[in-house]
Amino acid sequence: LILLANAELEALLGVRVIATDYGSVDGLVSILEENKVDTVISALGGLAPPDVEKALIHAAKASSVTRRFIPSVFGVKYRVEYVSFFLLLWQCLTIGSQAWFPAAQTKLSAMSELEGTNLEWTIVCNGFFLDYWGMPKVKSYLSPMTLFIDAASK
């Protein structure tokens, strides 16, 4: 397991951390190749700028050793045609000429970027309800929120 992040996390997490500049595709390619990374599992934050994930995708595409990519598209199945659904559930941001649930634009952008590569890629749609259904019996880092079903009150 290799974590691309800031160096302070290495001691805290107990895994090898490689400090990286997501603004440098060439630097990312070097890291992937030097470490023989076959599969990238991206776990960027939901509001990370789209350019960060795009740089990682471009690096994986350019790498001679990387074949697979799992983007930071965990949760729900994001599709352009679902935008009106997102608009009803969340307060939206205006990005360009379209309003989007803030994280959706980045996730849709990553999927579009991957479609233009020869990488094998997978989207993991575990549903964001997993954290809410498990609370309070399973530890979650999400703030409690009632969307449709109040699991805590049964």
PDB file of C-alpha atoms in Angstrom:
ATOM      1  CA  LEU A   1       0.000   0.000   0.000  1.00  0.00           C
ATOM      2  CA  ILE A   2       1.377   3.392  -1.010  1.00  0.00           C
ATOM      3  CA  LEU A   3      -0.331   6.614  -0.035  1.00  0.00           C
ATOM      4  CA  LEU A   4       0.219   9.748  -2.082  1.00  0.00           C
ATOM      5  CA  ALA A   5      -0.244  12.517   0.442  1.00  0.00           C
ATOM      6  CA  ASN A   6       1.716  14.777   2.742  1.00  0.00           C
ATOM      7  CA  ALA A   7       4.642  13.278   4.643  1.00  0.00           C
ATOM      8  CA  GLU A   8       3.174  13.896   8.132  1.00  0.00           C
ATOM      9  CA  LEU A   9       0.675  11.078   7.601  1.00  0.00           C
ATOM     10  CA  GLU A  10       3.304   8.306   7.395  1.00  0.00           C
ATOM     11  CA  ALA A  11       3.924   8.028  11.135  1.00  0.00           C
ATOM     12  CA  LEU A  12       0.266   8.522  11.967  1.00  0.00           C
ATOM     13  CA  LEU A  13      -1.070   5.848   9.585  1.00  0.00           C
ATOM     14  CA  GLY A  14       1.807   3.384   9.582  1.00  0.00           C
ATOM     15  CA  VAL A  15       1.896   3.069   5.786  1.00  0.00           C
ATOM     16  CA  ARG A  16       4.444   4.257   3.287  1.00  0.00           C
ATOM     17  CA  VAL A  17       3.629   7.810   2.217  1.00  0.00           C
ATOM     18  CA  ILE A  18       5.047   9.471  -0.870  1.00  0.00           C
ATOM     19  CA  ALA A  19       4.683  13.227  -0.789  1.00  0.00           C
ATOM     20  CA  THR A  20       3.476  14.324  -4.194  1.00  0.00           C
ATOM     21  CA  ASP A  21       2.538  17.325  -6.245  1.00  0.00           C
ATOM     22  CA  TYR A  22      -0.724  16.579  -8.033  1.00  0.00           C
ATOM     23  CA  GLY A  23       0.026  19.513 -10.323  1.00  0.00           C
ATOM     24  CA  SER A  24       2.889  17.593 -11.946  1.00  0.00           C
ATOM     25  CA  VAL A  25       1.691  14.794 -14.227  1.00  0.00           C
ATOM     26  CA  ASP A  26       5.305  13.896 -15.043  1.00  0.00           C
ATOM     27  CA  GLY A  27       6.099  13.618 -11.338  1.00  0.00           C
ATOM     28  CA  LEU A  28       3.082  11.381 -10.795  1.00  0.00           C
ATOM     29  CA  VAL A  29       4.102   9.181 -13.747  1.00  0.00           C
ATOM     30  CA  SER A  30       7.550   8.769 -12.189  1.00  0.00           C
ATOM     31  CA  ILE A  31       6.038   7.779  -8.840  1.00  0.00           C
ATOM     32  CA  LEU A  32       3.729   5.223 -10.464  1.00  0.00           C
ATOM     33  CA  GLU A  33       6.507   3.684 -12.540  1.00  0.00           C
ATOM     34  CA  GLU A  34       9.203   3.693  -9.829  1.00  0.00           C
ATOM     35  CA  ASN A  35       6.806   1.905  -7.487  1.00  0.00           C
ATOM     36  CA  LYS A  36       5.353  -0.406 -10.155  1.00  0.00           C
ATOM     37  CA  VAL A  37       1.782   0.676  -9.377  1.00  0.00           C
ATOM     38  CA  ASP A  38      -0.529  -1.584 -11.373  1.00  0.00           C
ATOM     39  CA  THR A  39      -3.796  -0.260  -9.903  1.00  0.00           C
ATOM     40  CA  VAL A  40      -4.551   3.242  -8.636  1.00  0.00           C
ATOM     41  CA  ILE A  41      -7.326   3.512  -6.062  1.00  0.00           C
ATOM     42  CA  SER A  42      -7.994   7.213  -5.784  1.00  0.00           C
ATOM     43  CA  ALA A  43      -9.566   8.387  -2.532  1.00  0.00           C
ATOM     44  CA  LEU A  44      -9.556  12.145  -2.907  1.00  0.00           C
ATOM     45  CA  GLY A  45     -11.984  14.217  -0.889  1.00  0.00           C
ATOM     46  CA  GLY A  46     -15.407  14.858  -2.395  1.00  0.00           C
ATOM     47  CA  LEU A  47     -14.690  18.515  -2.996  1.00  0.00           C
ATOM     48  CA  ALA A  48     -11.143  18.119  -4.352  1.00  0.00           C
ATOM     49  CA  PRO A  49     -10.687  20.228  -7.496  1.00  0.00           C
ATOM     50  CA  PRO A  50     -11.300  18.240 -10.715  1.00  0.00           C
ATOM     51  CA  ASP A  51      -7.754  18.990 -11.909  1.00  0.00           C
ATOM     52  CA  VAL A  52      -6.284  16.846  -9.115  1.00  0.00           C
ATOM     53  CA  GLU A  53      -8.106  13.671 -10.176  1.00  0.00           C
ATOM     54  CA  LYS A  54      -7.515  14.493 -13.856  1.00  0.00           C
ATOM     55  CA  ALA A  55      -3.765  14.761 -13.251  1.00  0.00           C
ATOM     56  CA  LEU A  56      -3.755  11.362 -11.558  1.00  0.00           C
ATOM     57  CA  ILE A  57      -5.756   9.859 -14.445  1.00  0.00           C
ATOM     58  CA  HIS A  58      -3.379  11.384 -17.021  1.00  0.00           C
ATOM     59  CA  ALA A  59      -0.414  10.028 -15.084  1.00  0.00           C
ATOM     60  CA  ALA A  60      -1.928   6.534 -14.902  1.00  0.00           C
ATOM     61  CA  LYS A  61      -2.634   6.672 -18.641  1.00  0.00           C
ATOM     62  CA  ALA A  62       0.945   7.726 -19.400  1.00  0.00           C
ATOM     63  CA  SER A  63       2.517   5.221 -17.009  1.00  0.00           C
ATOM     64  CA  SER A  64       4.020   2.120 -18.589  1.00  0.00           C
ATOM     65  CA  VAL A  65       3.041  -0.040 -15.598  1.00  0.00           C
ATOM     66  CA  THR A  66      -0.411   1.200 -14.527  1.00  0.00           C
ATOM     67  CA  ARG A  67      -3.349  -0.691 -16.017  1.00  0.00           C
ATOM     68  CA  ARG A  68      -6.292  -0.052 -13.715  1.00  0.00           C
ATOM     69  CA  PHE A  69      -7.899   2.957 -12.043  1.00  0.00           C
ATOM     70  CA  ILE A  70     -10.624   3.337  -9.435  1.00  0.00           C
ATOM     71  CA  PRO A  71     -11.546   7.032  -9.239  1.00  0.00           C
ATOM     72  CA  SER A  72     -12.865   8.889  -6.214  1.00  0.00           C
ATOM     73  CA  VAL A  73     -16.443   8.227  -7.262  1.00  0.00           C
ATOM     74  CA  PHE A  74     -17.627   6.287  -4.230  1.00  0.00           C
ATOM     75  CA  GLY A  75     -21.192   6.666  -3.056  1.00  0.00           C
ATOM     76  CA  VAL A  76     -23.940   7.058  -5.613  1.00  0.00           C
ATOM     77  CA  LYS A  77     -23.996   6.467  -9.364  1.00  0.00           C
ATOM     78  CA  TYR A  78     -23.405   9.930 -10.782  1.00  0.00           C
ATOM     79  CA  ARG A  79     -24.916  10.552 -14.206  1.00  0.00           C
ATOM     80  CA  VAL A  80     -25.637  13.802 -16.019  1.00  0.00           C
ATOM     81  CA  GLU A  81     -29.320  12.864 -16.357  1.00  0.00           C
ATOM     82  CA  TYR A  82     -29.629  12.699 -12.541  1.00  0.00           C
ATOM     83  CA  VAL A  83     -28.729  16.343 -12.013  1.00  0.00           C
ATOM     84  CA  SER A  84     -32.343  17.374 -11.384  1.00  0.00           C
ATOM     85  CA  PHE A  85     -32.513  14.731  -8.633  1.00  0.00           C
ATOM     86  CA  PHE A  86     -29.411  16.201  -6.992  1.00  0.00           C
ATOM     87  CA  LEU A  87     -30.928  19.674  -7.260  1.00  0.00           C
ATOM     88  CA  LEU A  88     -33.946  18.565  -5.244  1.00  0.00           C
ATOM     89  CA  LEU A  89     -31.849  17.039  -2.468  1.00  0.00           C
ATOM     90  CA  TRP A  90     -28.986  19.422  -1.985  1.00  0.00           C
ATOM     91  CA  GLN A  91     -28.228  23.080  -2.145  1.00  0.00           C
ATOM     92  CA  CYS A  92     -26.329  23.481  -5.381  1.00  0.00           C
ATOM     93  CA  LEU A  93     -23.344  25.398  -6.662  1.00  0.00           C
ATOM     94  CA  THR A  94     -23.292  26.954 -10.096  1.00  0.00           C
ATOM     95  CA  ILE A  95     -20.323  25.674 -12.082  1.00  0.00           C
ATOM     96  CA  GLY A  96     -20.087  27.041 -15.603  1.00  0.00           C
ATOM     97  CA  SER A  97     -23.586  27.222 -17.013  1.00  0.00           C
ATOM     98  CA  GLN A  98     -24.956  24.254 -15.076  1.00  0.00           C
ATOM     99  CA  ALA A  99     -25.892  23.818 -11.431  1.00  0.00           C
ATOM    100  CA  TRP A 100     -24.547  20.666  -9.814  1.00  0.00           C
ATOM    101  CA  PHE A 101     -24.365  18.996  -6.459  1.00  0.00           C
ATOM    102  CA  PRO A 102     -20.806  20.179  -5.636  1.00  0.00           C
ATOM    103  CA  ALA A 103     -19.124  16.771  -5.690  1.00  0.00           C
ATOM    104  CA  ALA A 104     -20.979  15.564  -8.792  1.00  0.00           C
ATOM    105  CA  GLN A 105     -19.111  17.830 -11.208  1.00  0.00           C
ATOM    106  CA  THR A 106     -15.737  16.456 -10.114  1.00  0.00           C
ATOM    107  CA  LYS A 107     -16.939  12.856 -10.226  1.00  0.00           C
ATOM    108  CA  LEU A 108     -18.582  13.217 -13.645  1.00  0.00           C
ATOM    109  CA  SER A 109     -15.438  14.901 -14.910  1.00  0.00           C
ATOM    110  CA  ALA A 110     -13.277  11.986 -13.718  1.00  0.00           C
ATOM    111  CA  MET A 111     -15.533   9.426 -15.404  1.00  0.00           C
ATOM    112  CA  SER A 112     -15.483  11.395 -18.643  1.00  0.00           C
ATOM    113  CA  GLU A 113     -11.700  11.603 -18.472  1.00  0.00           C
ATOM    114  CA  LEU A 114     -11.382   7.841 -17.908  1.00  0.00           C
ATOM    115  CA  GLU A 115     -13.601   7.075 -20.903  1.00  0.00           C
ATOM    116  CA  GLY A 116     -10.900   8.655 -23.083  1.00  0.00           C
ATOM    117  CA  THR A 117      -8.170   6.293 -21.850  1.00  0.00           C
ATOM    118  CA  ASN A 118      -7.184   2.673 -22.393  1.00  0.00           C
ATOM    119  CA  LEU A 119      -7.165   2.072 -18.640  1.00  0.00           C
ATOM    120  CA  GLU A 120      -9.403  -0.561 -17.102  1.00  0.00           C
ATOM    121  CA  TRP A 121     -11.540   1.351 -14.630  1.00  0.00           C
ATOM    122  CA  THR A 122     -14.266   0.712 -12.109  1.00  0.00           C
ATOM    123  CA  ILE A 123     -16.699   2.893 -10.213  1.00  0.00           C
ATOM    124  CA  VAL A 124     -17.621   1.666  -6.722  1.00  0.00           C
ATOM    125  CA  CYS A 125     -21.239   2.574  -5.960  1.00  0.00           C
ATOM    126  CA  ASN A 126     -21.614   1.559  -2.344  1.00  0.00           C
ATOM    127  CA  GLY A 127     -24.169   4.273  -1.670  1.00  0.00           C
ATOM    128  CA  PHE A 128     -23.678   7.090   0.802  1.00  0.00           C
ATOM    129  CA  PHE A 129     -26.457   5.642   2.954  1.00  0.00           C
ATOM    130  CA  LEU A 130     -24.049   2.986   4.234  1.00  0.00           C
ATOM    131  CA  ASP A 131     -22.692   5.400   6.838  1.00  0.00           C
ATOM    132  CA  TYR A 132     -26.148   6.541   7.855  1.00  0.00           C
ATOM    133  CA  TRP A 133     -27.664   3.060   8.120  1.00  0.00           C
ATOM    134  CA  GLY A 134     -24.788   1.914  10.315  1.00  0.00           C
ATOM    135  CA  MET A 135     -24.878   4.827  12.727  1.00  0.00           C
ATOM    136  CA  PRO A 136     -24.727   4.737  15.698  1.00  0.00           C
ATOM    137  CA  LYS A 137     -23.702   1.057  15.862  1.00  0.00           C
ATOM    138  CA  VAL A 138     -20.859   1.444  13.345  1.00  0.00           C
ATOM    139  CA  LYS A 139     -18.394   4.314  13.742  1.00  0.00           C
ATOM    140  CA  SER A 140     -18.778   6.948  11.041  1.00  0.00           C
ATOM    141  CA  TYR A 141     -16.996  10.200  10.378  1.00  0.00           C
ATOM    142  CA  LEU A 142     -20.088  11.750   8.828  1.00  0.00           C
ATOM    143  CA  SER A 143     -22.279  14.107  10.801  1.00  0.00           C
ATOM    144  CA  PRO A 144     -25.671  12.584  11.648  1.00  0.00           C
ATOM    145  CA  MET A 145     -28.263  13.600   9.066  1.00  0.00           C
ATOM    146  CA  THR A 146     -31.795  12.431   8.367  1.00  0.00           C
ATOM    147  CA  LEU A 147     -32.576  12.280   4.660  1.00  0.00           C
ATOM    148  CA  PHE A 148     -35.586  10.020   4.286  1.00  0.00           C
ATOM    149  CA  ILE A 149     -35.341   7.458   7.030  1.00  0.00           C
ATOM    150  CA  ASP A 150     -34.308   8.192  10.597  1.00  0.00           C
ATOM    151  CA  ALA A 151     -32.414   4.947  11.335  1.00  0.00           C
ATOM    152  CA  ALA A 152     -31.470   6.061  14.868  1.00  0.00           C
ATOM    153  CA  SER A 153     -35.142   6.399  15.809  1.00  0.00           C
ATOM    154  CA  LYS A 154     -36.107   3.204  13.982  1.00  0.00           C
TER     155      LYS A 154
END
